[in-house]
Amino acid sequence: MTLQAERTYKITDQDKETFERDGYWISPKLLDDGQIERLREAHERIWSGDYDGDGLPMNHYRANSNPDALRKLDNGWWINDEVRRTVTDPLIGELTADLLQADEIRLWHDQVIYKPGIGDKATAVGNVGWHQDYGYWQCSSNPGMVTVWIALQDTDLTNGGMKTIVGSHKWGLIPDSNTFFNPNMEELRDKYAAGRDWVEEPCILKAGQASFHHGLTFHGSGANTTTEPRMSVVAHLMPGGTSYRAGVQRHDNIRLLGPRPQQGQPFANAYFPVLFQR
Ligand SMILES: O=C(O)CCC(=O)C(=O)O
């Protein structure tokens, strides 16, 4: 029996407690089967270079030409209408606003991520190293942004699902935690876990479910040992009023503020669309 999408779901006190205690919360199924299928087709189109409109994504990354390597791009919403519909979905915005008790939610940027299935090959090129998202986003005033990771197939550890470190959002920003692209999970765990309570929890999701994690929550993912790809669309969301912190760290979003960004300038133009406002 397929699950129904819960398009009218409201955050409960218990959901909020879970998010605040653990640093992440798993939603019910938010996307219906038609939308999941369209997003899977969007992946196929995107990876073959078939874009909506005449533009390009903000970034396109592939570790190397190895077909087993992780593929991802940032700001798929610039080049695919279905990704745009998903990462600007008012429901995702409202759930995030309720988790954060914020009045407005905007898109910081998105990611389209494809992790090939490698079966029993011994390679780490599909891994996502343990990291904190805010390790990349220190040019923003708010470490408490939220990443919404949406599964486009049932996802668990066999197909390289994410793991989160329970409660790690309470550790603050750990130096040099921008290690998404370091596939050596053991080395990173040893570095970050030292003297801390390191509890790994798998994010087990049905297709159309999402995990919402805090910008300081450590997370990463290992090999996809199946023979099918693991596909996802990810919306990184920020509360309204999130602004530029000058002189800390480079990020491609800074240039979207214009040629002379100013300390304290809100990320609040058309590159950062509003998903939800009270
Ligand atoms: O797709 C993954 O395994 C990790 C993605 C991630 O780091 C993120 O969405 O913040």
PDB file of C-alpha atoms and ligand atoms in Angstrom:
ATOM      1  CA  MET A   1       0.000   0.000   0.000  1.00  0.00           C
ATOM      2  CA  THR A   2       1.466   3.411  -0.908  1.00  0.00           C
ATOM      3  CA  LEU A   3       1.495   6.183   1.698  1.00  0.00           C
ATOM      4  CA  GLN A   4      -0.602   9.309   1.133  1.00  0.00           C
ATOM      5  CA  ALA A   5       1.212  12.642   1.123  1.00  0.00           C
ATOM      6  CA  GLU A   6       0.256  14.722   4.178  1.00  0.00           C
ATOM      7  CA  ARG A   7      -0.119  18.152   2.594  1.00  0.00           C
ATOM      8  CA  THR A   8      -1.888  19.662   5.592  1.00  0.00           C
ATOM      9  CA  TYR A   9       0.501  18.456   8.298  1.00  0.00           C
ATOM     10  CA  LYS A  10       1.092  20.851  11.203  1.00  0.00           C
ATOM     11  CA  ILE A  11       4.155  20.778  13.472  1.00  0.00           C
ATOM     12  CA  THR A  12       3.274  19.515  16.963  1.00  0.00           C
ATOM     13  CA  ASP A  13       4.882  20.416  20.282  1.00  0.00           C
ATOM     14  CA  GLN A  14       6.502  16.998  20.225  1.00  0.00           C
ATOM     15  CA  ASP A  15       8.015  17.630  16.754  1.00  0.00           C
ATOM     16  CA  LYS A  16       9.469  20.890  18.043  1.00  0.00           C
ATOM     17  CA  GLU A  17      10.853  19.169  21.120  1.00  0.00           C
ATOM     18  CA  THR A  18      12.457  16.474  18.949  1.00  0.00           C
ATOM     19  CA  PHE A  19      14.055  19.069  16.677  1.00  0.00           C
ATOM     20  CA  GLU A  20      15.358  21.093  19.595  1.00  0.00           C
ATOM     21  CA  ARG A  21      16.650  18.051  21.491  1.00  0.00           C
ATOM     22  CA  ASP A  22      18.140  15.999  18.627  1.00  0.00           C
ATOM     23  CA  GLY A  23      18.920  18.678  16.016  1.00  0.00           C
ATOM     24  CA  TYR A  24      16.692  17.108  13.418  1.00  0.00           C
ATOM     25  CA  TRP A  25      13.158  15.961  12.760  1.00  0.00           C
ATOM     26  CA  ILE A  26      11.754  13.469  10.241  1.00  0.00           C
ATOM     27  CA  SER A  27       8.561  14.576   8.513  1.00  0.00           C
ATOM     28  CA  PRO A  28       5.700  12.471   7.270  1.00  0.00           C
ATOM     29  CA  LYS A  29       5.499  11.945   3.509  1.00  0.00           C
ATOM     30  CA  LEU A  30       5.182  15.432   2.005  1.00  0.00           C
ATOM     31  CA  LEU A  31       5.391  14.734  -1.723  1.00  0.00           C
ATOM     32  CA  ASP A  32       2.788  12.731  -3.597  1.00  0.00           C
ATOM     33  CA  ASP A  33       3.838   9.913  -5.907  1.00  0.00           C
ATOM     34  CA  GLY A  34       3.352  12.042  -9.038  1.00  0.00           C
ATOM     35  CA  GLN A  35       5.729  14.707  -7.746  1.00  0.00           C
ATOM     36  CA  ILE A  36       8.289  12.081  -6.701  1.00  0.00           C
ATOM     37  CA  GLU A  37       8.171  10.618 -10.202  1.00  0.00           C
ATOM     38  CA  ARG A  38       8.528  14.064 -11.814  1.00  0.00           C
ATOM     39  CA  LEU A  39      11.535  14.815  -9.608  1.00  0.00           C
ATOM     40  CA  ARG A  40      13.148  11.525 -10.540  1.00  0.00           C
ATOM     41  CA  GLU A  41      12.647  12.490 -14.198  1.00  0.00           C
ATOM     42  CA  ALA A  42      14.066  15.938 -13.362  1.00  0.00           C
ATOM     43  CA  HIS A  43      17.230  14.200 -12.115  1.00  0.00           C
ATOM     44  CA  GLU A  44      17.539  12.336 -15.399  1.00  0.00           C
ATOM     45  CA  ARG A  45      17.081  15.536 -17.416  1.00  0.00           C
ATOM     46  CA  ILE A  46      19.481  17.526 -15.258  1.00  0.00           C
ATOM     47  CA  TRP A  47      22.303  14.994 -15.427  1.00  0.00           C
ATOM     48  CA  SER A  48      21.941  14.787 -19.215  1.00  0.00           C
ATOM     49  CA  GLY A  49      22.245  18.607 -19.441  1.00  0.00           C
ATOM     50  CA  ASP A  50      18.607  19.180 -20.434  1.00  0.00           C
ATOM     51  CA  TYR A  51      17.779  22.409 -18.565  1.00  0.00           C
ATOM     52  CA  ASP A  52      14.604  24.527 -18.356  1.00  0.00           C
ATOM     53  CA  GLY A  53      15.387  28.079 -19.459  1.00  0.00           C
ATOM     54  CA  ASP A  54      18.640  29.383 -20.821  1.00  0.00           C
ATOM     55  CA  GLY A  55      20.689  29.557 -17.623  1.00  0.00           C
ATOM     56  CA  LEU A  56      23.060  27.351 -15.682  1.00  0.00           C
ATOM     57  CA  PRO A  57      23.027  26.113 -12.086  1.00  0.00           C
ATOM     58  CA  MET A  58      25.137  27.994  -9.543  1.00  0.00           C
ATOM     59  CA  ASN A  59      27.633  25.106  -9.159  1.00  0.00           C
ATOM     60  CA  HIS A  60      28.049  21.657 -10.601  1.00  0.00           C
ATOM     61  CA  TYR A  61      30.210  19.137  -8.788  1.00  0.00           C
ATOM     62  CA  ARG A  62      31.422  15.637  -9.561  1.00  0.00           C
ATOM     63  CA  ALA A  63      34.397  14.244  -7.665  1.00  0.00           C
ATOM     64  CA  ASN A  64      35.950  12.899 -10.861  1.00  0.00           C
ATOM     65  CA  SER A  65      34.907  11.150 -14.065  1.00  0.00           C
ATOM     66  CA  ASN A  66      34.342   7.941 -12.086  1.00  0.00           C
ATOM     67  CA  PRO A  67      30.697   6.933 -12.700  1.00  0.00           C
ATOM     68  CA  ASP A  68      30.501   5.776  -9.049  1.00  0.00           C
ATOM     69  CA  ALA A  69      31.253   9.271  -7.712  1.00  0.00           C
ATOM     70  CA  LEU A  70      28.669  11.480  -5.998  1.00  0.00           C
ATOM     71  CA  ARG A  71      27.121  14.086  -8.292  1.00  0.00           C
ATOM     72  CA  LYS A  72      25.548  17.279  -7.106  1.00  0.00           C
ATOM     73  CA  LEU A  73      24.674  20.747  -8.184  1.00  0.00           C
ATOM     74  CA  ASP A  74      23.573  23.821  -6.285  1.00  0.00           C
ATOM     75  CA  ASN A  75      20.538  25.854  -7.266  1.00  0.00           C
ATOM     76  CA  GLY A  76      18.776  23.303  -9.406  1.00  0.00           C
ATOM     77  CA  TRP A  77      15.791  25.659  -9.102  1.00  0.00           C
ATOM     78  CA  TRP A  78      17.490  27.963 -11.621  1.00  0.00           C
ATOM     79  CA  ILE A  79      17.401  25.262 -14.302  1.00  0.00           C
ATOM     80  CA  ASN A  80      14.495  22.931 -13.510  1.00  0.00           C
ATOM     81  CA  ASP A  81      10.846  23.858 -12.933  1.00  0.00           C
ATOM     82  CA  GLU A  82       9.989  20.789 -10.863  1.00  0.00           C
ATOM     83  CA  VAL A  83      12.943  21.343  -8.535  1.00  0.00           C
ATOM     84  CA  ARG A  84      11.851  24.975  -8.228  1.00  0.00           C
ATOM     85  CA  ARG A  85       8.303  23.933  -7.263  1.00  0.00           C
ATOM     86  CA  THR A  86       9.696  21.618  -4.603  1.00  0.00           C
ATOM     87  CA  VAL A  87      12.325  23.793  -2.958  1.00  0.00           C
ATOM     88  CA  THR A  88       9.953  26.777  -2.803  1.00  0.00           C
ATOM     89  CA  ASP A  89       7.024  24.674  -1.547  1.00  0.00           C
ATOM     90  CA  PRO A  90       5.039  26.769   0.986  1.00  0.00           C
ATOM     91  CA  LEU A  91       4.357  23.652   3.073  1.00  0.00           C
ATOM     92  CA  ILE A  92       8.075  23.015   3.567  1.00  0.00           C
ATOM     93  CA  GLY A  93       8.393  26.691   4.442  1.00  0.00           C
ATOM     94  CA  GLU A  94       5.588  26.555   6.997  1.00  0.00           C
ATOM     95  CA  LEU A  95       6.943  23.416   8.695  1.00  0.00           C
ATOM     96  CA  THR A  96      10.364  25.065   8.965  1.00  0.00           C
ATOM     97  CA  ALA A  97       8.839  28.304  10.265  1.00  0.00           C
ATOM     98  CA  ASP A  98       6.988  26.354  12.942  1.00  0.00           C
ATOM     99  CA  LEU A  99      10.062  24.350  13.952  1.00  0.00           C
ATOM    100  CA  LEU A 100      12.065  27.577  14.290  1.00  0.00           C
ATOM    101  CA  GLN A 101       9.166  29.747  15.453  1.00  0.00           C
ATOM    102  CA  ALA A 102      10.049  32.180  12.664  1.00  0.00           C
ATOM    103  CA  ASP A 103       7.711  34.535  10.798  1.00  0.00           C
ATOM    104  CA  GLU A 104       9.298  34.186   7.389  1.00  0.00           C
ATOM    105  CA  ILE A 105      11.281  31.504   5.601  1.00  0.00           C
ATOM    106  CA  ARG A 106      13.427  32.012   2.495  1.00  0.00           C
ATOM    107  CA  LEU A 107      15.515  29.715   0.336  1.00  0.00           C
ATOM    108  CA  TRP A 108      19.256  29.997   0.975  1.00  0.00           C
ATOM    109  CA  HIS A 109      20.091  27.612  -1.867  1.00  0.00           C
ATOM    110  CA  ASP A 110      19.207  24.117  -2.958  1.00  0.00           C
ATOM    111  CA  GLN A 111      21.081  20.975  -3.921  1.00  0.00           C
ATOM    112  CA  VAL A 112      20.257  18.166  -6.323  1.00  0.00           C
ATOM    113  CA  ILE A 113      22.221  15.102  -5.200  1.00  0.00           C
ATOM    114  CA  TYR A 114      22.709  11.791  -6.992  1.00  0.00           C
ATOM    115  CA  LYS A 115      24.587   8.951  -5.336  1.00  0.00           C
ATOM    116  CA  PRO A 116      25.141   6.037  -7.744  1.00  0.00           C
ATOM    117  CA  GLY A 117      24.567   2.481  -6.539  1.00  0.00           C
ATOM    118  CA  ILE A 118      27.896   0.651  -6.458  1.00  0.00           C
ATOM    119  CA  GLY A 119      26.842  -2.811  -5.265  1.00  0.00           C
ATOM    120  CA  ASP A 120      29.691  -4.487  -3.425  1.00  0.00           C
ATOM    121  CA  LYS A 121      32.536  -2.385  -4.904  1.00  0.00           C
ATOM    122  CA  ALA A 122      34.921  -1.104  -2.258  1.00  0.00           C
ATOM    123  CA  THR A 123      35.054   2.620  -3.012  1.00  0.00           C
ATOM    124  CA  ALA A 124      34.298   5.707  -0.942  1.00  0.00           C
ATOM    125  CA  VAL A 125      33.736   8.108  -3.868  1.00  0.00           C
ATOM    126  CA  GLY A 126      30.010   8.328  -3.109  1.00  0.00           C
ATOM    127  CA  ASN A 127      30.496   9.222   0.553  1.00  0.00           C
ATOM    128  CA  VAL A 128      29.528  12.564   2.050  1.00  0.00           C
ATOM    129  CA  GLY A 129      31.968  13.349   4.874  1.00  0.00           C
ATOM    130  CA  TRP A 130      30.743  14.284   8.346  1.00  0.00           C
ATOM    131  CA  HIS A 131      30.217  18.047   8.354  1.00  0.00           C
ATOM    132  CA  GLN A 132      28.156  20.944   9.692  1.00  0.00           C
ATOM    133  CA  ASP A 133      26.284  22.936   7.041  1.00  0.00           C
ATOM    134  CA  TYR A 134      27.043  26.199   8.847  1.00  0.00           C
ATOM    135  CA  GLY A 135      30.713  25.312   8.391  1.00  0.00           C
ATOM    136  CA  TYR A 136      30.060  26.522   4.806  1.00  0.00           C
ATOM    137  CA  TRP A 137      27.645  29.332   5.615  1.00  0.00           C
ATOM    138  CA  GLN A 138      29.539  31.507   8.052  1.00  0.00           C
ATOM    139  CA  CYS A 139      28.951  34.510   5.792  1.00  0.00           C
ATOM    140  CA  SER A 140      25.372  34.428   7.103  1.00  0.00           C
ATOM    141  CA  SER A 141      24.215  35.797  10.436  1.00  0.00           C
ATOM    142  CA  ASN A 142      22.238  32.704  11.420  1.00  0.00           C
ATOM    143  CA  PRO A 143      23.788  29.319  12.333  1.00  0.00           C
ATOM    144  CA  GLY A 144      20.267  27.999  12.905  1.00  0.00           C
ATOM    145  CA  MET A 145      19.204  27.532   9.300  1.00  0.00           C
ATOM    146  CA  VAL A 146      17.428  24.326   8.355  1.00  0.00           C
ATOM    147  CA  THR A 147      18.263  21.759   5.685  1.00  0.00           C
ATOM    148  CA  VAL A 148      15.316  19.844   4.262  1.00  0.00           C
ATOM    149  CA  TRP A 149      16.590  16.626   2.673  1.00  0.00           C
ATOM    150  CA  ILE A 150      13.854  15.059   0.547  1.00  0.00           C
ATOM    151  CA  ALA A 151      14.073  11.386  -0.417  1.00  0.00           C
ATOM    152  CA  LEU A 152      13.033  10.378  -3.932  1.00  0.00           C
ATOM    153  CA  GLN A 153      13.076   6.651  -3.078  1.00  0.00           C
ATOM    154  CA  ASP A 154      12.890   4.701   0.146  1.00  0.00           C
ATOM    155  CA  THR A 155      16.220   5.499   1.785  1.00  0.00           C
ATOM    156  CA  ASP A 156      18.166   3.734   4.517  1.00  0.00           C
ATOM    157  CA  LEU A 157      21.777   2.814   5.165  1.00  0.00           C
ATOM    158  CA  THR A 158      21.865   0.175   2.409  1.00  0.00           C
ATOM    159  CA  ASN A 159      21.493   2.861  -0.257  1.00  0.00           C
ATOM    160  CA  GLY A 160      23.741   5.422   1.395  1.00  0.00           C
ATOM    161  CA  GLY A 161      21.192   7.275   3.504  1.00  0.00           C
ATOM    162  CA  MET A 162      22.292  10.097   5.768  1.00  0.00           C
ATOM    163  CA  LYS A 163      23.238   9.672   9.394  1.00  0.00           C
ATOM    164  CA  THR A 164      22.995  12.496  11.899  1.00  0.00           C
ATOM    165  CA  ILE A 165      24.844  12.946  15.170  1.00  0.00           C
ATOM    166  CA  VAL A 166      22.178  13.301  17.818  1.00  0.00           C
ATOM    167  CA  GLY A 167      22.311  16.600  19.693  1.00  0.00           C
ATOM    168  CA  SER A 168      25.457  17.828  17.904  1.00  0.00           C
ATOM    169  CA  HIS A 169      23.761  21.161  17.046  1.00  0.00           C
ATOM    170  CA  LYS A 170      24.374  22.062  20.699  1.00  0.00           C
ATOM    171  CA  TRP A 171      28.162  21.863  20.267  1.00  0.00           C
ATOM    172  CA  GLY A 172      28.342  25.200  18.439  1.00  0.00           C
ATOM    173  CA  LEU A 173      30.417  25.685  15.315  1.00  0.00           C
ATOM    174  CA  ILE A 174      33.401  23.325  15.281  1.00  0.00           C
ATOM    175  CA  PRO A 175      36.464  24.717  13.452  1.00  0.00           C
ATOM    176  CA  ASP A 176      36.996  23.471   9.886  1.00  0.00           C
ATOM    177  CA  SER A 177      33.766  21.462   9.859  1.00  0.00           C
ATOM    178  CA  ASN A 178      33.181  22.161   6.140  1.00  0.00           C
ATOM    179  CA  THR A 179      34.171  18.618   5.204  1.00  0.00           C
ATOM    180  CA  PHE A 180      31.322  17.425   2.926  1.00  0.00           C
ATOM    181  CA  PHE A 181      33.869  16.464   0.261  1.00  0.00           C
ATOM    182  CA  ASN A 182      36.196  14.434   2.494  1.00  0.00           C
ATOM    183  CA  PRO A 183      35.021  10.829   1.982  1.00  0.00           C
ATOM    184  CA  ASN A 184      37.055   9.468   4.912  1.00  0.00           C
ATOM    185  CA  MET A 185      34.273   9.080   7.473  1.00  0.00           C
ATOM    186  CA  GLU A 186      36.438   7.339  10.064  1.00  0.00           C
ATOM    187  CA  GLU A 187      39.116  10.006  10.033  1.00  0.00           C
ATOM    188  CA  LEU A 188      36.469  12.723  10.372  1.00  0.00           C
ATOM    189  CA  ARG A 189      34.624  10.898  13.131  1.00  0.00           C
ATOM    190  CA  ASP A 190      37.848  10.568  15.120  1.00  0.00           C
ATOM    191  CA  LYS A 191      38.501  14.274  14.654  1.00  0.00           C
ATOM    192  CA  TYR A 192      35.032  15.514  15.626  1.00  0.00           C
ATOM    193  CA  ALA A 193      34.040  12.888  18.206  1.00  0.00           C
ATOM    194  CA  ALA A 194      37.063  13.396  20.456  1.00  0.00           C
ATOM    195  CA  GLY A 195      35.757  14.237  23.927  1.00  0.00           C
ATOM    196  CA  ARG A 196      32.154  14.483  22.689  1.00  0.00           C
ATOM    197  CA  ASP A 197      29.147  12.212  22.902  1.00  0.00           C
ATOM    198  CA  TRP A 198      29.070  10.908  19.307  1.00  0.00           C
ATOM    199  CA  VAL A 199      25.791   9.078  18.658  1.00  0.00           C
ATOM    200  CA  GLU A 200      25.049   8.234  15.012  1.00  0.00           C
ATOM    201  CA  GLU A 201      21.433   7.845  14.027  1.00  0.00           C
ATOM    202  CA  PRO A 202      20.316   6.777  10.528  1.00  0.00           C
ATOM    203  CA  CYS A 203      17.718   8.903   8.718  1.00  0.00           C
ATOM    204  CA  ILE A 204      15.376   6.255   7.440  1.00  0.00           C
ATOM    205  CA  LEU A 205      12.923   7.774   4.999  1.00  0.00           C
ATOM    206  CA  LYS A 206      10.179   6.573   2.697  1.00  0.00           C
ATOM    207  CA  ALA A 207      10.078   8.226  -0.714  1.00  0.00           C
ATOM    208  CA  GLY A 208       8.575  11.702  -0.265  1.00  0.00           C
ATOM    209  CA  GLN A 209       9.564  12.013   3.400  1.00  0.00           C
ATOM    210  CA  ALA A 210      12.100  14.622   4.443  1.00  0.00           C
ATOM    211  CA  SER A 211      14.546  15.094   7.251  1.00  0.00           C
ATOM    212  CA  PHE A 212      14.827  18.645   8.613  1.00  0.00           C
ATOM    213  CA  HIS A 213      18.195  19.264  10.273  1.00  0.00           C
ATOM    214  CA  HIS A 214      19.687  22.269  12.067  1.00  0.00           C
ATOM    215  CA  GLY A 215      22.629  24.082  10.441  1.00  0.00           C
ATOM    216  CA  LEU A 216      24.999  22.937  13.201  1.00  0.00           C
ATOM    217  CA  THR A 217      23.957  19.262  13.262  1.00  0.00           C
ATOM    218  CA  PHE A 218      26.757  16.974  12.095  1.00  0.00           C
ATOM    219  CA  HIS A 219      25.696  14.588   9.338  1.00  0.00           C
ATOM    220  CA  GLY A 220      27.210  12.522   6.555  1.00  0.00           C
ATOM    221  CA  SER A 221      26.543   9.418   4.490  1.00  0.00           C
ATOM    222  CA  GLY A 222      28.321   6.278   3.338  1.00  0.00           C
ATOM    223  CA  ALA A 223      28.224   3.963   0.357  1.00  0.00           C
ATOM    224  CA  ASN A 224      25.131   3.149  -1.649  1.00  0.00           C
ATOM    225  CA  THR A 225      25.586  -0.610  -1.744  1.00  0.00           C
ATOM    226  CA  THR A 226      22.503  -1.255  -3.881  1.00  0.00           C
ATOM    227  CA  THR A 227      22.478  -1.186  -7.676  1.00  0.00           C
ATOM    228  CA  GLU A 228      19.973   1.705  -7.883  1.00  0.00           C
ATOM    229  CA  PRO A 229      20.868   5.385  -7.505  1.00  0.00           C
ATOM    230  CA  ARG A 230      19.986   7.326  -4.345  1.00  0.00           C
ATOM    231  CA  MET A 231      18.370  10.575  -5.500  1.00  0.00           C
ATOM    232  CA  SER A 232      17.405  13.576  -3.431  1.00  0.00           C
ATOM    233  CA  VAL A 233      16.453  17.208  -3.626  1.00  0.00           C
ATOM    234  CA  VAL A 234      17.570  19.398  -0.758  1.00  0.00           C
ATOM    235  CA  ALA A 235      16.297  22.824   0.297  1.00  0.00           C
ATOM    236  CA  HIS A 236      18.513  24.881   2.588  1.00  0.00           C
ATOM    237  CA  LEU A 237      16.201  27.373   4.299  1.00  0.00           C
ATOM    238  CA  MET A 238      16.763  30.476   6.432  1.00  0.00           C
ATOM    239  CA  PRO A 239      14.558  32.656   8.608  1.00  0.00           C
ATOM    240  CA  GLY A 240      13.689  36.064   7.177  1.00  0.00           C
ATOM    241  CA  GLY A 241      16.176  38.705   8.275  1.00  0.00           C
ATOM    242  CA  THR A 242      19.219  36.456   7.875  1.00  0.00           C
ATOM    243  CA  SER A 243      21.946  38.817   6.760  1.00  0.00           C
ATOM    244  CA  TYR A 244      25.508  39.090   5.490  1.00  0.00           C
ATOM    245  CA  ARG A 245      28.426  38.678   7.914  1.00  0.00           C
ATOM    246  CA  ALA A 246      31.346  40.326   6.229  1.00  0.00           C
ATOM    247  CA  GLY A 247      34.960  39.262   6.294  1.00  0.00           C
ATOM    248  CA  VAL A 248      34.516  35.708   7.554  1.00  0.00           C
ATOM    249  CA  GLN A 249      34.317  33.245   4.692  1.00  0.00           C
ATOM    250  CA  ARG A 250      33.658  33.096   0.961  1.00  0.00           C
ATOM    251  CA  HIS A 251      30.377  31.722  -0.369  1.00  0.00           C
ATOM    252  CA  ASP A 252      28.813  32.008  -3.812  1.00  0.00           C
ATOM    253  CA  ASN A 253      25.676  33.537  -2.284  1.00  0.00           C
ATOM    254  CA  ILE A 254      27.612  36.673  -1.328  1.00  0.00           C
ATOM    255  CA  ARG A 255      27.854  37.806  -4.916  1.00  0.00           C
ATOM    256  CA  LEU A 256      24.061  37.477  -5.223  1.00  0.00           C
ATOM    257  CA  LEU A 257      23.833  40.539  -2.962  1.00  0.00           C
ATOM    258  CA  GLY A 258      25.484  42.634  -5.670  1.00  0.00           C
ATOM    259  CA  PRO A 259      28.986  43.926  -6.339  1.00  0.00           C
ATOM    260  CA  ARG A 260      29.309  45.842  -3.045  1.00  0.00           C
ATOM    261  CA  PRO A 261      27.605  43.772  -0.364  1.00  0.00           C
ATOM    262  CA  GLN A 262      27.397  45.434   3.030  1.00  0.00           C
ATOM    263  CA  GLN A 263      27.741  43.986   6.509  1.00  0.00           C
ATOM    264  CA  GLY A 264      24.201  43.338   7.790  1.00  0.00           C
ATOM    265  CA  GLN A 265      22.584  43.382   4.323  1.00  0.00           C
ATOM    266  CA  PRO A 266      19.707  40.885   4.399  1.00  0.00           C
ATOM    267  CA  PHE A 267      19.729  37.973   1.962  1.00  0.00           C
ATOM    268  CA  ALA A 268      16.326  39.092   0.753  1.00  0.00           C
ATOM    269  CA  ASN A 269      16.184  39.532  -3.003  1.00  0.00           C
ATOM    270  CA  ALA A 270      14.882  37.387  -5.883  1.00  0.00           C
ATOM    271  CA  TYR A 271      17.753  34.913  -5.494  1.00  0.00           C
ATOM    272  CA  PHE A 272      16.383  34.057  -2.034  1.00  0.00           C
ATOM    273  CA  PRO A 273      12.668  33.463  -2.626  1.00  0.00           C
ATOM    274  CA  VAL A 274      10.125  33.496   0.213  1.00  0.00           C
ATOM    275  CA  LEU A 275       8.522  30.114   0.863  1.00  0.00           C
ATOM    276  CA  PHE A 276       6.338  31.177   3.762  1.00  0.00           C
ATOM    277  CA  GLN A 277       5.279  34.287   5.641  1.00  0.00           C
ATOM    278  CA  ARG A 278       2.906  34.577   8.583  1.00  0.00           C
TER     279      ARG A 278
HETATM  280  O1  LIG B   1      23.115  13.658   0.666  1.00  0.00           O
HETATM  281  C1  LIG B   1      23.814  13.452   1.654  1.00  0.00           C
HETATM  282  O2  LIG B   1      24.161  12.339   1.976  1.00  0.00           O
HETATM  283  C2  LIG B   1      24.215  14.604   2.529  1.00  0.00           C
HETATM  284  C3  LIG B   1      23.608  15.878   2.115  1.00  0.00           C
HETATM  285  C4  LIG B   1      23.960  17.026   2.985  1.00  0.00           C
HETATM  286  O3  LIG B   1      25.018  17.106   3.528  1.00  0.00           O
HETATM  287  C5  LIG B   1      22.980  18.065   3.196  1.00  0.00           C
HETATM  288  O4  LIG B   1      21.909  17.991   2.592  1.00  0.00           O
HETATM  289  O5  LIG B   1      23.225  18.982   4.004  1.00  0.00           O
END
